[in-house]
XYZ file of C-alpha atoms in Angstrom:
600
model
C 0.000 0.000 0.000
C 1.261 3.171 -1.168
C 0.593 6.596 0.784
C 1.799 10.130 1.422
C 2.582 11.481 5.018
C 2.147 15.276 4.105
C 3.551 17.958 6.566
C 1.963 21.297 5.761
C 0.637 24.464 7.718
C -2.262 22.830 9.254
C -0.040 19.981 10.467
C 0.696 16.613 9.665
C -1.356 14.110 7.955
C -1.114 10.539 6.519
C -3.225 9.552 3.102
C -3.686 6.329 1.154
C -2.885 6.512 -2.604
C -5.127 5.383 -5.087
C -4.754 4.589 -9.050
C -4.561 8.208 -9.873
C -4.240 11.429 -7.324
C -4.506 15.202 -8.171
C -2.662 17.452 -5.193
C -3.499 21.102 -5.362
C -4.960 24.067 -3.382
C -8.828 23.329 -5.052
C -11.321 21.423 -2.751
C -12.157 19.521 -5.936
C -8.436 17.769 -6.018
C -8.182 14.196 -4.551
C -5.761 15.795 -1.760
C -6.285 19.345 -1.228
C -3.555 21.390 0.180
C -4.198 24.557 2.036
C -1.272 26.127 1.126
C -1.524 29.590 -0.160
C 1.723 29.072 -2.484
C 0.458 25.614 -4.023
C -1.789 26.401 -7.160
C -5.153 25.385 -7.348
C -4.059 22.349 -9.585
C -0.789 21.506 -8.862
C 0.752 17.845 -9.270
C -0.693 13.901 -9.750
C 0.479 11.311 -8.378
C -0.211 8.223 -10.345
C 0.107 3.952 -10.702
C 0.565 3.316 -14.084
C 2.482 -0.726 -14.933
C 3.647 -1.124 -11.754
C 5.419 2.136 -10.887
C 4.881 5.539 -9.460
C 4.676 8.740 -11.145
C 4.913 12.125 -9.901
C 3.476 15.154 -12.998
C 4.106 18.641 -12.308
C 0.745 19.884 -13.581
C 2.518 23.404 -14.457
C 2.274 25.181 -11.208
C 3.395 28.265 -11.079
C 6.089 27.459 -8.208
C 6.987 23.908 -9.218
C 6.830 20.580 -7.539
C 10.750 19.295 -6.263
C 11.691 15.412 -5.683
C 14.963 15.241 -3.645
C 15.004 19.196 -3.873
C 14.772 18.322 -7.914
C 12.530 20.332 -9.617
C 9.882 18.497 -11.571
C 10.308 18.660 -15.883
C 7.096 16.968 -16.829
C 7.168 13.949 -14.548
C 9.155 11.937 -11.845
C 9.448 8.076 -11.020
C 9.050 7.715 -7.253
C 10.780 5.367 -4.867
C 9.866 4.800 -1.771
C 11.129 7.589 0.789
C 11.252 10.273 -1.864
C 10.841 13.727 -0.565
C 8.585 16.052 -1.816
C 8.059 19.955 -1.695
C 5.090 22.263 -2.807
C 5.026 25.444 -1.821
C 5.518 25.163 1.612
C 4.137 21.511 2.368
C 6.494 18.624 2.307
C 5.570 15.005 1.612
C 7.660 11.311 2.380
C 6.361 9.457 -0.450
C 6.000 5.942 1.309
C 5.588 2.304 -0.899
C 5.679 -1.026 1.263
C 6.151 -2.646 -2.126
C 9.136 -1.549 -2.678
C 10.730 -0.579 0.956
C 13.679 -2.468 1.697
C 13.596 -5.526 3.660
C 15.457 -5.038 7.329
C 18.895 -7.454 7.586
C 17.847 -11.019 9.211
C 17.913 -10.582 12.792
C 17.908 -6.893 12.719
C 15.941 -4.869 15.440
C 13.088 -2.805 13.231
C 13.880 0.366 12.259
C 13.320 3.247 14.249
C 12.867 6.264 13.322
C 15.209 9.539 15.433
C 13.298 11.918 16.683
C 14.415 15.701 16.333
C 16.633 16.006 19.644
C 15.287 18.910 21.929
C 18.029 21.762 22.052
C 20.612 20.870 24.636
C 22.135 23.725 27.163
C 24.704 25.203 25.745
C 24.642 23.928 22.071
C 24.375 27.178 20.980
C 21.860 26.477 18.354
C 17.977 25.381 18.427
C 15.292 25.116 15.910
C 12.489 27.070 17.666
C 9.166 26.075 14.205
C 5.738 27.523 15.209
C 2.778 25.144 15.925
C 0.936 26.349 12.565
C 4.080 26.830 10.351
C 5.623 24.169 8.257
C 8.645 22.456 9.015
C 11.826 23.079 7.401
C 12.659 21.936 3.999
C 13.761 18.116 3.993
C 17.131 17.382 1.865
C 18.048 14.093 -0.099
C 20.500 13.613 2.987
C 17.919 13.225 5.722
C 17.545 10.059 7.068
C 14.396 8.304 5.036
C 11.368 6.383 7.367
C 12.186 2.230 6.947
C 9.493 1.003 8.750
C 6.294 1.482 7.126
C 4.121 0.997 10.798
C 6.177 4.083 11.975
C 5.887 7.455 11.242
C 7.773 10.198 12.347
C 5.688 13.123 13.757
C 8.546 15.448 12.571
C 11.478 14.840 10.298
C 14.981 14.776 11.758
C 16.983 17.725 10.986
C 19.827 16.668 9.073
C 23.330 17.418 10.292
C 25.311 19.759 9.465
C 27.845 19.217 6.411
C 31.556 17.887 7.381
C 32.878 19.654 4.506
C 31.465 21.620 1.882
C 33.549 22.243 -1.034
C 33.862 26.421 -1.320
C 34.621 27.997 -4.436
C 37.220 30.997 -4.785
C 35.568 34.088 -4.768
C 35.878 34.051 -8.441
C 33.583 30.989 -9.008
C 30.231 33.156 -9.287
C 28.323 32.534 -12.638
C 28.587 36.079 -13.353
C 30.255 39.221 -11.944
C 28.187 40.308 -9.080
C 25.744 43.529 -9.927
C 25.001 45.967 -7.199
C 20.775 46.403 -7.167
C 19.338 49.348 -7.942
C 16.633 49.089 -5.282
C 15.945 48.330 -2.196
C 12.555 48.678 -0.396
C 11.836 47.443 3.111
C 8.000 46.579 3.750
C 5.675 47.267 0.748
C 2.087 47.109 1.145
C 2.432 44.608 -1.006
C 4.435 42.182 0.298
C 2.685 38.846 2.281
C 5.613 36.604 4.142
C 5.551 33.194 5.509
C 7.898 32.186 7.870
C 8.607 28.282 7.609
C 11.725 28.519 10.156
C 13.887 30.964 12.856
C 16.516 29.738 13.906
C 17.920 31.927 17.748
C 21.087 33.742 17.449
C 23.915 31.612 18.675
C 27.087 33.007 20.310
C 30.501 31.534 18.935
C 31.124 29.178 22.009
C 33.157 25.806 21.697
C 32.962 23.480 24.442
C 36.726 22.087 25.551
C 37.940 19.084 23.734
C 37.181 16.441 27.062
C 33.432 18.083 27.478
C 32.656 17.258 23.670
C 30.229 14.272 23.444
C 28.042 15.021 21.154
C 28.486 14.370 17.598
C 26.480 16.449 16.137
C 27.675 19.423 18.243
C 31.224 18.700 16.991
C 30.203 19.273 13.470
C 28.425 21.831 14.473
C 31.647 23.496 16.206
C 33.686 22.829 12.852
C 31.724 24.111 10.668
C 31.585 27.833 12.528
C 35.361 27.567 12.498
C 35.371 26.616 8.851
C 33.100 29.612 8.111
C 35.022 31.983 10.193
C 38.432 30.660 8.640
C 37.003 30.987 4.989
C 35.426 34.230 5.732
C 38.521 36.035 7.390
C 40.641 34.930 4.423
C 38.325 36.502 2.374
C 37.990 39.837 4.416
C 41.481 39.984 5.235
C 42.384 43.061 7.418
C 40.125 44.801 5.351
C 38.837 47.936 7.587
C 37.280 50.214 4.792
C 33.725 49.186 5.821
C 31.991 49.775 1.937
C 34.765 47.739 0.790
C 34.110 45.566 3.897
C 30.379 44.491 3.483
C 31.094 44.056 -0.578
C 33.676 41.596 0.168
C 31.040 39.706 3.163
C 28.589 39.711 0.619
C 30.567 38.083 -2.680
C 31.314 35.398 0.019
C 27.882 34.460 0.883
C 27.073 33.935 -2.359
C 30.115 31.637 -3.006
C 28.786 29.775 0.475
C 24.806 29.592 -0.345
C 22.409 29.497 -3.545
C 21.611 33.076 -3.395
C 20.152 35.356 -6.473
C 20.168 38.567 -4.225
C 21.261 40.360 -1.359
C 21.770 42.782 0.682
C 23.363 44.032 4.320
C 20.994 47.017 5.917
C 22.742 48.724 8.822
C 21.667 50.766 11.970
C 22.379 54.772 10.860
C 20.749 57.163 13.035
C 18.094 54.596 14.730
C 17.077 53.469 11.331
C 18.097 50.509 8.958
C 19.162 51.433 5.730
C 20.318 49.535 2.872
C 25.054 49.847 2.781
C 25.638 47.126 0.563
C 23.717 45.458 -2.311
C 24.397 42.532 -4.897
C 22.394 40.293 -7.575
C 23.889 37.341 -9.343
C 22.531 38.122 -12.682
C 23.141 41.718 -14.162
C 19.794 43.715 -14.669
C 17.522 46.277 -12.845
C 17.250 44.563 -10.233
C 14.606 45.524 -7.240
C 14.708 43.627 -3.806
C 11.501 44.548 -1.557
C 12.365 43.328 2.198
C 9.022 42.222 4.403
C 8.738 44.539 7.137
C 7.402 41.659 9.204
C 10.388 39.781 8.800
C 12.749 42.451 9.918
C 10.724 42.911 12.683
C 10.906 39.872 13.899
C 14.728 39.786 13.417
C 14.767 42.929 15.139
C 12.417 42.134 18.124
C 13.622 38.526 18.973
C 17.687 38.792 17.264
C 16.536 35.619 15.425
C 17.697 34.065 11.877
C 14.456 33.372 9.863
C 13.390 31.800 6.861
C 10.849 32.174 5.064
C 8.762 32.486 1.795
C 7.868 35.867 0.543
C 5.465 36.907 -2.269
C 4.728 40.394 -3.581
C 1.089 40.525 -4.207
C -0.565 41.771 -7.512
C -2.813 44.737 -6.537
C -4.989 43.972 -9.846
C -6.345 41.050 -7.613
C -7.764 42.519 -4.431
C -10.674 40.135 -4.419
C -9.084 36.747 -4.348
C -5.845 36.148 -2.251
C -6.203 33.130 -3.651
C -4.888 34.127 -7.339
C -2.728 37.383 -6.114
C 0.151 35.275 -4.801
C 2.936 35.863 -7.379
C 6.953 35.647 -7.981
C 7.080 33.489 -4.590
C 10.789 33.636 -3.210
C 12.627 31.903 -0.375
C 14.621 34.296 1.740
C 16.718 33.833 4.531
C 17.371 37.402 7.213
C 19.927 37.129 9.953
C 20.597 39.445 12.678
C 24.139 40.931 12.935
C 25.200 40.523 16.864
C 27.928 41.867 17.985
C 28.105 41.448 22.069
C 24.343 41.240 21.905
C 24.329 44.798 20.228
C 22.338 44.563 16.799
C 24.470 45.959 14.239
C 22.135 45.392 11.605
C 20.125 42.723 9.322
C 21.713 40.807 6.158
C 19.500 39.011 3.910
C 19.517 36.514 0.633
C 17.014 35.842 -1.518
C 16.213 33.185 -4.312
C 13.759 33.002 -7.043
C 13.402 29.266 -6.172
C 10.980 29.012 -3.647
C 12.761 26.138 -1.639
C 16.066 27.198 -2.535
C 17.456 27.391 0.763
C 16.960 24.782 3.976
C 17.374 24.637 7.781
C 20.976 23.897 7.591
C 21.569 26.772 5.233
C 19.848 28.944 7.599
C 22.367 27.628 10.110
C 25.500 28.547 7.796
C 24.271 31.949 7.025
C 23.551 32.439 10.715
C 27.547 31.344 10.980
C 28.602 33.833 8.150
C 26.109 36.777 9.873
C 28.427 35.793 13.358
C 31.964 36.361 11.433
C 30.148 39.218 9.326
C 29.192 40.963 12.769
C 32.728 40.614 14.409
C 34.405 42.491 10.920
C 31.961 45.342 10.427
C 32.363 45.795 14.242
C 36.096 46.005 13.849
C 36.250 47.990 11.081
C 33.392 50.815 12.717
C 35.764 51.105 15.812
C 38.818 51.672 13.288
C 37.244 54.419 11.626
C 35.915 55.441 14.634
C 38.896 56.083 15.600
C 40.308 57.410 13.302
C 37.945 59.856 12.611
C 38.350 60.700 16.863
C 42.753 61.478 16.023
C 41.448 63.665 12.965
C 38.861 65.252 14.589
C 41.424 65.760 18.079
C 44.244 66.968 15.881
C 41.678 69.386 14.848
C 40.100 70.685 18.262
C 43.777 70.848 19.478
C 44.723 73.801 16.766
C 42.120 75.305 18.365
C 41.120 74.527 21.869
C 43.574 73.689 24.530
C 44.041 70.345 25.066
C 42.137 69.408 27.561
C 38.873 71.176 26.567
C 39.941 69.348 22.700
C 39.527 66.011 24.661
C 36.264 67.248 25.864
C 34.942 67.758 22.705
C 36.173 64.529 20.798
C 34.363 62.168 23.339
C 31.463 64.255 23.156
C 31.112 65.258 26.169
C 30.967 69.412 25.113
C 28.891 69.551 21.817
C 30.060 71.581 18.957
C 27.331 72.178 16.957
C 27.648 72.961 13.037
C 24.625 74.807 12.281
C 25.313 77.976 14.787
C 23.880 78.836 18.275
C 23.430 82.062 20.203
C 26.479 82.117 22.957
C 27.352 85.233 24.948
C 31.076 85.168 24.112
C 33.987 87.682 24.568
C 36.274 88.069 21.841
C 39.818 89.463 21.567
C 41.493 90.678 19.051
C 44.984 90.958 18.755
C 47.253 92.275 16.115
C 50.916 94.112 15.696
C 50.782 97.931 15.570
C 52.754 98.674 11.893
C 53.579 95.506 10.256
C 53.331 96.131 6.642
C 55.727 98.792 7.170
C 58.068 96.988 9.539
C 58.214 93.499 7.274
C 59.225 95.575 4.179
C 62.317 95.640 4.954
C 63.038 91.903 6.335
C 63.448 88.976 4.235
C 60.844 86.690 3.803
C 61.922 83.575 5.424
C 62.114 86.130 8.507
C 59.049 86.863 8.919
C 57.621 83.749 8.691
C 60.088 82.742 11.377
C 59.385 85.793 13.541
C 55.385 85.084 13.237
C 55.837 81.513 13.835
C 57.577 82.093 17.143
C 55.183 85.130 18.100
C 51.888 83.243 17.260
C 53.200 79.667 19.089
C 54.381 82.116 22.604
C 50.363 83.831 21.883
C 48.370 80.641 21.533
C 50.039 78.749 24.550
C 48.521 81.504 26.656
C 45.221 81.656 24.697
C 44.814 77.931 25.620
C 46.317 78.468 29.266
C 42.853 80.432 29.962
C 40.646 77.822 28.288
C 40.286 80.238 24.975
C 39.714 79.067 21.868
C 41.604 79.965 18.884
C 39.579 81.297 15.789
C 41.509 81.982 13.161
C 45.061 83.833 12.301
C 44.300 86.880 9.817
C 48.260 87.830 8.696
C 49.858 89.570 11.646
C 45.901 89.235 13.811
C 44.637 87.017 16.005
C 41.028 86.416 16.946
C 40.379 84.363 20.108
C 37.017 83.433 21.914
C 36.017 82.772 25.370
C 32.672 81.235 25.912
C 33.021 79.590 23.109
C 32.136 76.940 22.311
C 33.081 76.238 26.117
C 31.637 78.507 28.463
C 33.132 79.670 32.056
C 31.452 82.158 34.491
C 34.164 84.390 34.449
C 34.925 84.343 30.672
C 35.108 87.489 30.191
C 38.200 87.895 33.298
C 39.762 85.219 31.357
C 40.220 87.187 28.217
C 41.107 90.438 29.883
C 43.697 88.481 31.649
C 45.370 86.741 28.126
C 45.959 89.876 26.683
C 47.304 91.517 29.786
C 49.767 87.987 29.642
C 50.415 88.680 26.219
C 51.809 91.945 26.733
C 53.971 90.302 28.896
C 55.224 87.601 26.588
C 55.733 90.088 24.115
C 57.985 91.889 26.378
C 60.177 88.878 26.857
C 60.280 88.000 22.952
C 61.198 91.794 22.529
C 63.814 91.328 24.676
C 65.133 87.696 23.067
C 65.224 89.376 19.877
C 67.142 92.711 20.817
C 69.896 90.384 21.947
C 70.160 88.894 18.836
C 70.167 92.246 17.253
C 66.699 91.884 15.431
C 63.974 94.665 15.824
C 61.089 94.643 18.241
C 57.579 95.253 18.051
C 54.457 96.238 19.312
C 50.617 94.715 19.357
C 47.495 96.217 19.965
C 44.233 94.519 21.653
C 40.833 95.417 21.639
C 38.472 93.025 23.886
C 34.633 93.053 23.645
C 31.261 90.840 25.209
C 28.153 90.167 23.801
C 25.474 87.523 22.484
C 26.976 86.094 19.117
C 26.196 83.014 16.932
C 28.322 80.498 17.464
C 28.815 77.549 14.940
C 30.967 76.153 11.309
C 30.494 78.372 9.351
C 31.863 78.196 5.266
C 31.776 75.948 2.289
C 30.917 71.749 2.655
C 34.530 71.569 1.647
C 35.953 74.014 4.331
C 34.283 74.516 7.414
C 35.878 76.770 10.061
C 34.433 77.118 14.206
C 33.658 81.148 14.371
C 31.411 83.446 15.587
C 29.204 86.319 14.158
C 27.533 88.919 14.700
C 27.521 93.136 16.132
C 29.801 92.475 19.023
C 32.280 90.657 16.953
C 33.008 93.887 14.679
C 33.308 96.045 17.755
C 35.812 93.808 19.187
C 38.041 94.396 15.877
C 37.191 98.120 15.827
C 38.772 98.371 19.693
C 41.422 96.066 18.322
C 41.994 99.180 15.726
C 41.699 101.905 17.544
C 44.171 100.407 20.296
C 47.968 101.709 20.653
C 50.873 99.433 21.095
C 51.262 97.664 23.959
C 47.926 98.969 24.871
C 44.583 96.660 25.685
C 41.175 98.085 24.907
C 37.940 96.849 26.642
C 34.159 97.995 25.825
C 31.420 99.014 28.400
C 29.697 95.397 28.337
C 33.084 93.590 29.256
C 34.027 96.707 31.520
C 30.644 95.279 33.694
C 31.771 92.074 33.731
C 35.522 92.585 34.819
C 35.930 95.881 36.577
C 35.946 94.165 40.280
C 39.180 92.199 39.161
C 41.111 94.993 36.950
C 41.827 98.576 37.242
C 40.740 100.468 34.783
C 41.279 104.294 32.989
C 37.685 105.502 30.758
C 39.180 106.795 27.787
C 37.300 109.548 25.315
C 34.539 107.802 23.677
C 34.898 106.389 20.250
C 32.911 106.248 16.935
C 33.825 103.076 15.493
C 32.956 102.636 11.441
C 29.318 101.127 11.289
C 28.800 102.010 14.609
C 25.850 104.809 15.255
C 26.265 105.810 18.364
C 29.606 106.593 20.525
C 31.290 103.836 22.596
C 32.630 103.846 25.968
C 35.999 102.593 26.339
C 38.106 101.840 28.760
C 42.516 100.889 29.089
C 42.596 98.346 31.189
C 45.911 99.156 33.124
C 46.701 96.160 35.816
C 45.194 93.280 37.767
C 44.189 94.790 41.204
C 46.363 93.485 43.507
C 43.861 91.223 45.503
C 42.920 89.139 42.442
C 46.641 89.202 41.100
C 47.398 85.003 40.225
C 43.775 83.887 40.982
């Protein structure tokens, strides 16, 4: 007696064979399937002189024998697999089973083993979702009075041969597309598969076959994998390489590897076996669930054809199998990578399993190569900070701990200005190579006490120098801070004077004008050359007392006169008219520290 035991999404059934069987979705069809992939009439399975027949009726997803897809028709033998759509089938024949060896115990069929602590790895299949897809290497039923009520999952290869990343069909072709969740996209997941961490048991604790070929083949995956990666820490060029080697590793037609950028997943790194415009549409309920539960799944997607709203029956078109894995790194999601296939049972439980191993090895690289760049966008982005800020507030800034933000913000800042009284006429008659030398040493002697008060250096304007306080830093006394650089600077300036008059070289003389007030703070210039600066009324007046200043004299404005006359004594000078300026200024030479705040 001849019979099918059919495992499908409303569970598991045995049936009895007759001369002549029609499978397919249609209540009128001698087994009826409801499977929403399996067309309405989809196979027969029939007796004709003695044998067994299997006829694809010209579904529109195809009927497989021994993952075989069906051309016309198929002899069957007794233990035959078959897939359609997502139901599987052990075709069973007592006629032609083979007898058990004289004396031999009957044949018993394994069970799947329940996961074991600490294997790492566990099938977790759904009540009302089919079972994964069986392979020709899965061990077959032998006695006909015993039926398995799931098949065993088969274990995992010893070795697999691996071609060289060369051995694609065709060059890989980047897709031109990629949409997560359409409205019209219906998935069906047949497996998930948790998210294992790459733990090997020590050589005395290992008992378990299985689990030893299990162990082997992550270390095969994560040996072929690095050689393919290499130190490679350029993370475009990373994910390219990660991807060419899946496809090498697994039956794939497309994929892609979607990252976490700004809380959202977005497509880095695309690729399609055959060259085209290609389109891959990713079911939001399948990233979900890779999302919520860090689980590999695979399933069976269909877009559906919106001229068909009435009948879900019929709208069920271009059926795929796709497998998504979640990239863990120390249980931090990274990000999703996915495969796809135009042949709906293109991929299986232990291919699931490998990608899983290659998402593991995938994770580990992309994390390595996001903390190189990482850091080395932290020394470019010190190196930076540190020509302006002192070093300490620099530091501050790179780990993030004082934002710097790039589209401006209202700060109450003071600003000095600083530059040397006459030095057009002065440098005419020096070489050169002198005056860079001379403005090298003044500006280095200038900046080391612009970052001794926690200033921040704006820019260098020829002989000038602009420095903030407040920004984009801020310290109560800001304001004291700046009055007490340029007072220092006169006094550094004095001792450079002094170096260079004993080396018979002339001196010089600088000028500063200091002012307060509420600025915009922020990068300011071209998306090729950004510069930190400030703008705004007070900024201009700071320059104009800058200006107006003597040598080795040090202007200050009413608003920082407020702020600082407690700690300085001061002389009011005439009021000035600075160009642009309406009204008169009061300003005032700031003469000495008083004596009480002198080294505070």
């Amino acid at each position: 007696m001849a019979k099918l035991v059919i495992t499908g999404p409303e569970g598991q059934t045995e049936r009895e064979l007759s001369a002549v069987n029609t499978l397919g979705r249609h209540p009128n069809n001698s087994v009826q399937l409801l499977d929403r992939i399996v067309s309405k009439e989809h196979c027969v399975v029939e007796y004709r002189g003695n044998r067994w027949y299997l006829r694809d009726l010209g579904s529109l997803n195809g009927t497989y024998v021994n993952e075989q897809r069906v051309a016309g028709e198929s002899l069957l033998h007794h233990g035959d697999q078959i897939a359609l759509g997502n139901t599987r089938a052990v075709f069973h024949d007592a006629a032609s089973a083979p007898a058990p060896a004289p004396n031999a115990p009957p044949a018993v069929v394994p069970a799947v083993p329940p996961p074991t602590p600490g294997s790492g790895v566990f099938s977790a299949v759904a009540p009302a979702q089919p079972v994964a897809p069986l392979t020709s290497a899965s061990p077959v039923p032998g006695h006909t009075s015993s039926v398995p009520t799931m098949p065993p999952r088969p274990p995992l290869p010893a070795s697999r041969p691996l071609p060289g990343l060369a051995g694609t069909e065709a060059p890989l072709q980047a897709l031109r597309n990629v949409t997560i969740g359409g409205a019209m996209m219906e998935s069906h997941v047949r497996t998930k598969i948790a998210a294992e961490l790459q733990q090997f048991l020590p050589e005395r604790a290992v008992q378990d076959l299985e689990a030893l070929r299990r162990d082997y083949e992550k270390l095969r995956i994560a040996y072929e994998l690095q050689r393919a990666v290499g130190a490679e820490l350029d993370l475009d060029r990373l994910l390219e390489k990660i991807l060419e080697r899946s496809f090498d590793l697994l039956s794939a037609d497309r994929g892609v590897i979607l990252l976490f950028e700004e809380g959202e997943l977005k497509p880095r790194c695309t690729r399609a076996r055959r060259a085209g415009p290609e389109e891959l549409v990713v079911s939001r309920a399948v990233v979900g669930q890779v999302v919520k539960e860090k689980v590999a799944v695979l399933s069976s997607d269909a877009k559906l054809d919106p001229r068909f709203s009435e009948s879900k029956s019929i709208i069920m078109t271009g059926i795929r199998s796709s497998m998504a894995v979640p990239l863990l790194y120390r249980n931090e999601l990274l990000g999703i990578m996915m495969v796809d296939s135009q042949n709906p049972n293109a991929f299986g439980e232990k291919d699931l399993q490998l990608f899983t191993n290659i998402a593991n090895q995938a994770a580990l690289s992309i994390a390595n190569a996001s903390l190189a760049r990482r850091i080395e966008d932290e020394a470019l982005a010190r190196a930076r900070f540190q020509r302006l800020l002192s070093p300490a507030i620099a530091e501050l800034v790179v780990s993030g701990k004082v934002e710097v933000k790039q589209g401006g913000e209202p700060r109450v800042t003071t600003m000095l200005f600083s530059d040397i009284r006459g030095f057009t006429s002065s440098s005419e008659t020096m070489l050169a190579n002198d005056i860079v030398q001379m403005l090298n040493d003044y500006f280095e002697r200038m900046v080391e006490i612009v970052f001794k008060y926690e200033g921040t250096l704006d820019k260098f304007v020829g002989d000038e120098i602009m420095a903030l306080f407040g920004a984009p830093v801020s310290h109560p006394d800001d304001a004291v801070r700046a009055v007490r650089t340029a007072l220092a600077m006169l006094d550094e300036l004095r001792r450079f004077n002094a170096e260079r008059a004993s080396q018979n070289k002339n001196s010089f003389e600088i000028g500063i004008g200091i002012n307060t007030g509420d600025v915009v703070a922020g990068y300011i210039g071209s998306s090729k050359a950004m510069q930190y600066t400030v703008i705004g009324a007070p900024v201009n007046l700071a320059a104009r007392l800058c200006s107006a200043a003597h040598g080795m004299q040090v202007l200050i404005a009413e608003t920082t006169w407020n702020l600082v006359k407690d700690h300085f004594e001061v002389r009011e000078l005439e009021p000035i008219k600075p160009k642009g300026i309406a009204q008169p200024v009061r300003v005032f030479e700031v003469l000495r520290e008083r004596a009480a705040n002198a080294g505070a």
